[in-house]
XYZ file of C-alpha atoms in Angstrom:
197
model
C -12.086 -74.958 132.487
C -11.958 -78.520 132.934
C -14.351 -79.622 130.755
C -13.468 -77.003 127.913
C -10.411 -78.599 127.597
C -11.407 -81.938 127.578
C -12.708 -81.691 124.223
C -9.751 -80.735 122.874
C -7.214 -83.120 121.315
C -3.286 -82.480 120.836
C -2.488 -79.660 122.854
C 0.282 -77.953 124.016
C -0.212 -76.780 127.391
C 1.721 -75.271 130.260
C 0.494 -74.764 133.829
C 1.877 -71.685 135.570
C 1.741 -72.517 139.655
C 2.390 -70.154 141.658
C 4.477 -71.168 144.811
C 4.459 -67.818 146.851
C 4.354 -68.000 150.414
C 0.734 -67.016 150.082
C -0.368 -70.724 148.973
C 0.588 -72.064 152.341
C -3.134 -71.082 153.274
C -4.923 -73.942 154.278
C -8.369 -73.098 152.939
C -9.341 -76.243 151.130
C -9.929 -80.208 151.608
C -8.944 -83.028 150.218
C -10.161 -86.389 151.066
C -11.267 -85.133 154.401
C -7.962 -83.332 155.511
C -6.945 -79.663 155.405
C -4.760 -78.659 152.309
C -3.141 -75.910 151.535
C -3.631 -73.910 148.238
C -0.421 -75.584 146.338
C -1.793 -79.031 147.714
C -5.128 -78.724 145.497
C -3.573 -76.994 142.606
C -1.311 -80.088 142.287
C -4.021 -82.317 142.630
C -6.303 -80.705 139.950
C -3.528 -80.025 137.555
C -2.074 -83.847 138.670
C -5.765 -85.708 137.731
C -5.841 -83.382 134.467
C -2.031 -85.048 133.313
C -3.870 -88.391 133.900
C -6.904 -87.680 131.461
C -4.845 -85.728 128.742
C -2.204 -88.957 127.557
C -1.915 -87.300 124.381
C -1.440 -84.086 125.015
C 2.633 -82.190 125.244
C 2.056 -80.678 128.890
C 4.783 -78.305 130.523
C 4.814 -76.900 133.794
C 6.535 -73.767 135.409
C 6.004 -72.622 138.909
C 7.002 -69.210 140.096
C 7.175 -66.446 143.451
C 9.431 -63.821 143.099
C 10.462 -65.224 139.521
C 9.455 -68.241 137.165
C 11.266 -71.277 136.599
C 10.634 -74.373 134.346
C 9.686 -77.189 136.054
C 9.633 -79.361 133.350
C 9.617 -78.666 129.168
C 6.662 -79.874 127.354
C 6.387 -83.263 126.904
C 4.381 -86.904 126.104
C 6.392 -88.350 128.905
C 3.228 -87.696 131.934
C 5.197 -90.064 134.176
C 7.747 -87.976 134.602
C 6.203 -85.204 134.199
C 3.974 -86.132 137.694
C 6.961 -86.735 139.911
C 8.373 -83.244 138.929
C 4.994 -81.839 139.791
C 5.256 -83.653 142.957
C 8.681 -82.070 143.271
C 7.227 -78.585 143.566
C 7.447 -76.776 146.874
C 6.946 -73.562 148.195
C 9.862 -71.722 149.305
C 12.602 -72.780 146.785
C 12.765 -69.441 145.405
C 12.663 -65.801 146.482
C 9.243 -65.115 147.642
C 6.593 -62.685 145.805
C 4.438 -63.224 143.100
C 6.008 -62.645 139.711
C 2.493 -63.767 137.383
C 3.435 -61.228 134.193
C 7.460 -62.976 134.116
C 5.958 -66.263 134.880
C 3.175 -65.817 131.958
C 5.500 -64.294 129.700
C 8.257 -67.263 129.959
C 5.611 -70.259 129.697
C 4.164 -67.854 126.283
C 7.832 -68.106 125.083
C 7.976 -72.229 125.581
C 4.629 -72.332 123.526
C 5.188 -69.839 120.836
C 6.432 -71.614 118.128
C 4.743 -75.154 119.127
C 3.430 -76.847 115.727
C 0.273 -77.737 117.982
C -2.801 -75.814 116.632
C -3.907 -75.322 120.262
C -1.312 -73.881 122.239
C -2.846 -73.072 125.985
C -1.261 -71.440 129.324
C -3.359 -72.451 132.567
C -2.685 -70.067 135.173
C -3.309 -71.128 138.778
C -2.684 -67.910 141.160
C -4.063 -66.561 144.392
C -1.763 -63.346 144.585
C -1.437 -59.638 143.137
C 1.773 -59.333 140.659
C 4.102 -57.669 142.455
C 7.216 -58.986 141.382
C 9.754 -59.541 137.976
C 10.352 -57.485 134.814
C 7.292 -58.109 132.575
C 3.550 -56.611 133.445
C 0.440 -59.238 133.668
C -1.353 -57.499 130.858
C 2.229 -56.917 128.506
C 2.060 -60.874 128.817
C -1.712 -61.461 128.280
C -1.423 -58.966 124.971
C 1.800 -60.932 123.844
C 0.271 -64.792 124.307
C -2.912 -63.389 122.263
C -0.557 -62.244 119.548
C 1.431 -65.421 118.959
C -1.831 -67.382 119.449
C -1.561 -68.592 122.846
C -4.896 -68.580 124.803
C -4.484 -67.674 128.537
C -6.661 -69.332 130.832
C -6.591 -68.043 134.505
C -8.047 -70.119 137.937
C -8.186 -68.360 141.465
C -7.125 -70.360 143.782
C -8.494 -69.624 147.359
C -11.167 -68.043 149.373
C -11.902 -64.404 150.481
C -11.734 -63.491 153.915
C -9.334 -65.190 156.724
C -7.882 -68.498 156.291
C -5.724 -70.835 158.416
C -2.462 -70.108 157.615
C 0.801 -71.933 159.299
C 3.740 -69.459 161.324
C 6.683 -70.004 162.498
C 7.632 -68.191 166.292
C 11.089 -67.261 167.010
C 12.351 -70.494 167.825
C 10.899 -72.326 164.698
C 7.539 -73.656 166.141
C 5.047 -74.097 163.809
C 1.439 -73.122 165.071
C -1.344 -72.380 163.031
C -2.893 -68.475 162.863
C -6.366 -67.273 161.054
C -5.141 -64.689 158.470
C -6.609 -61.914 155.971
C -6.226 -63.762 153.091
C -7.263 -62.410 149.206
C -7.906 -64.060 145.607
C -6.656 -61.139 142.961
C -10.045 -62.182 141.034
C -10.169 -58.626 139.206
C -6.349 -59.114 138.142
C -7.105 -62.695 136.581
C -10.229 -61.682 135.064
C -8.158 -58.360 133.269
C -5.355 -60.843 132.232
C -8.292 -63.237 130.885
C -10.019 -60.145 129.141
C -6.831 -59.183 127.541
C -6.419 -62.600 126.027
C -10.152 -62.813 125.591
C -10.010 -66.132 127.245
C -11.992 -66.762 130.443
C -11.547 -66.777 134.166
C -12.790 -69.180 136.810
C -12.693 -68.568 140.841
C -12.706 -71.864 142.463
């Protein structure tokens, strides 16, 4: 997805993270240390600020329900330290993608930019807020907003950090899951693509 977007100039983009407890999973490296799933989907989305200085880039983040991170703007700077900014856990947990797709849609809609694109960066199954993945997917490709949608995770069991009773942290192999048919459907809807990394 990277490198379709690169040869685009002057967009309007917002990245949807999610921030469910789910991206604590620490099934990826970077620079030789174990990350969690948030850790590289701020990194990737962090690098692709750098090489877009022209673009209007927003950001919302979302678990049980989506908030704006930051509006869309030419001001990257600031824009990086409120991605930095994002956490897990400052919301109600789940994973609300069709409320947090539908609210970034709404921030693009009437954009002047004749590319207006949502990135979504997910590893979980919707199953949380008001508004449907697909309802979302259908209402982006009718205001002519492209949907672009990026698993983030591996199949399987992945280290994933617990807390005991007395607030230990220790470190547990868990089932965890990539929702790749879910992404793919809201691609399809959109008749954008989908990308497992």
């Amino acid at each position: 997805w990277f490198t379709l977007l690169w040869g685009l100039i002057g967009l309007a983009l917002t990245f949807v993270v999610d921030v469910s407890g789910s991206m604590e999973a620490l099934d990826f490296t970077i620079n030789g240390q174990r990350a969690n799933r948030l850790e590289c989907v701020k990194s990737v989305v962090s690098k692709f600020i750098e090489a877009r200085p022209n673009d209007r880039i927003g950001l919302v983040a979302f678990s049980g329900a989506p908030y704006l991170v930051s509006p869309l703007s030419l001001d990257h700077q600031w824009l990086q330290q409120s991605l930095d900014r994002v956490r897990i856990g400052l919301i109600e947990d789940g994973t609300a993608i069709g409320s947090a797709l539908a609210t970034s849609v709404n921030r693009l809609r009437d954009q002047p930019s004749k590319s207006k694109i949502v990135v979504l960066l997910t590893d979980g199954l919707n199953n949380a807020g008001k508004v449907a993945p697909q309802t979302a997917a259908e209402a982006a490709k009718a205001m002519g907003v492209k949907v672009y949608t990026i698993g983030a995770g591996a199949q399987g069991e992945a280290p994933m950090p617990v807390k005991d009773q007395f607030g230990n942290q220790r470190i547990v192999m868990a089932k965890v899951d990539v929702d790749e048919a879910g992404l793919k459907k809201i691609a399809e809807e959109n008749q954008a693509f989908t990308r497992k990394e």
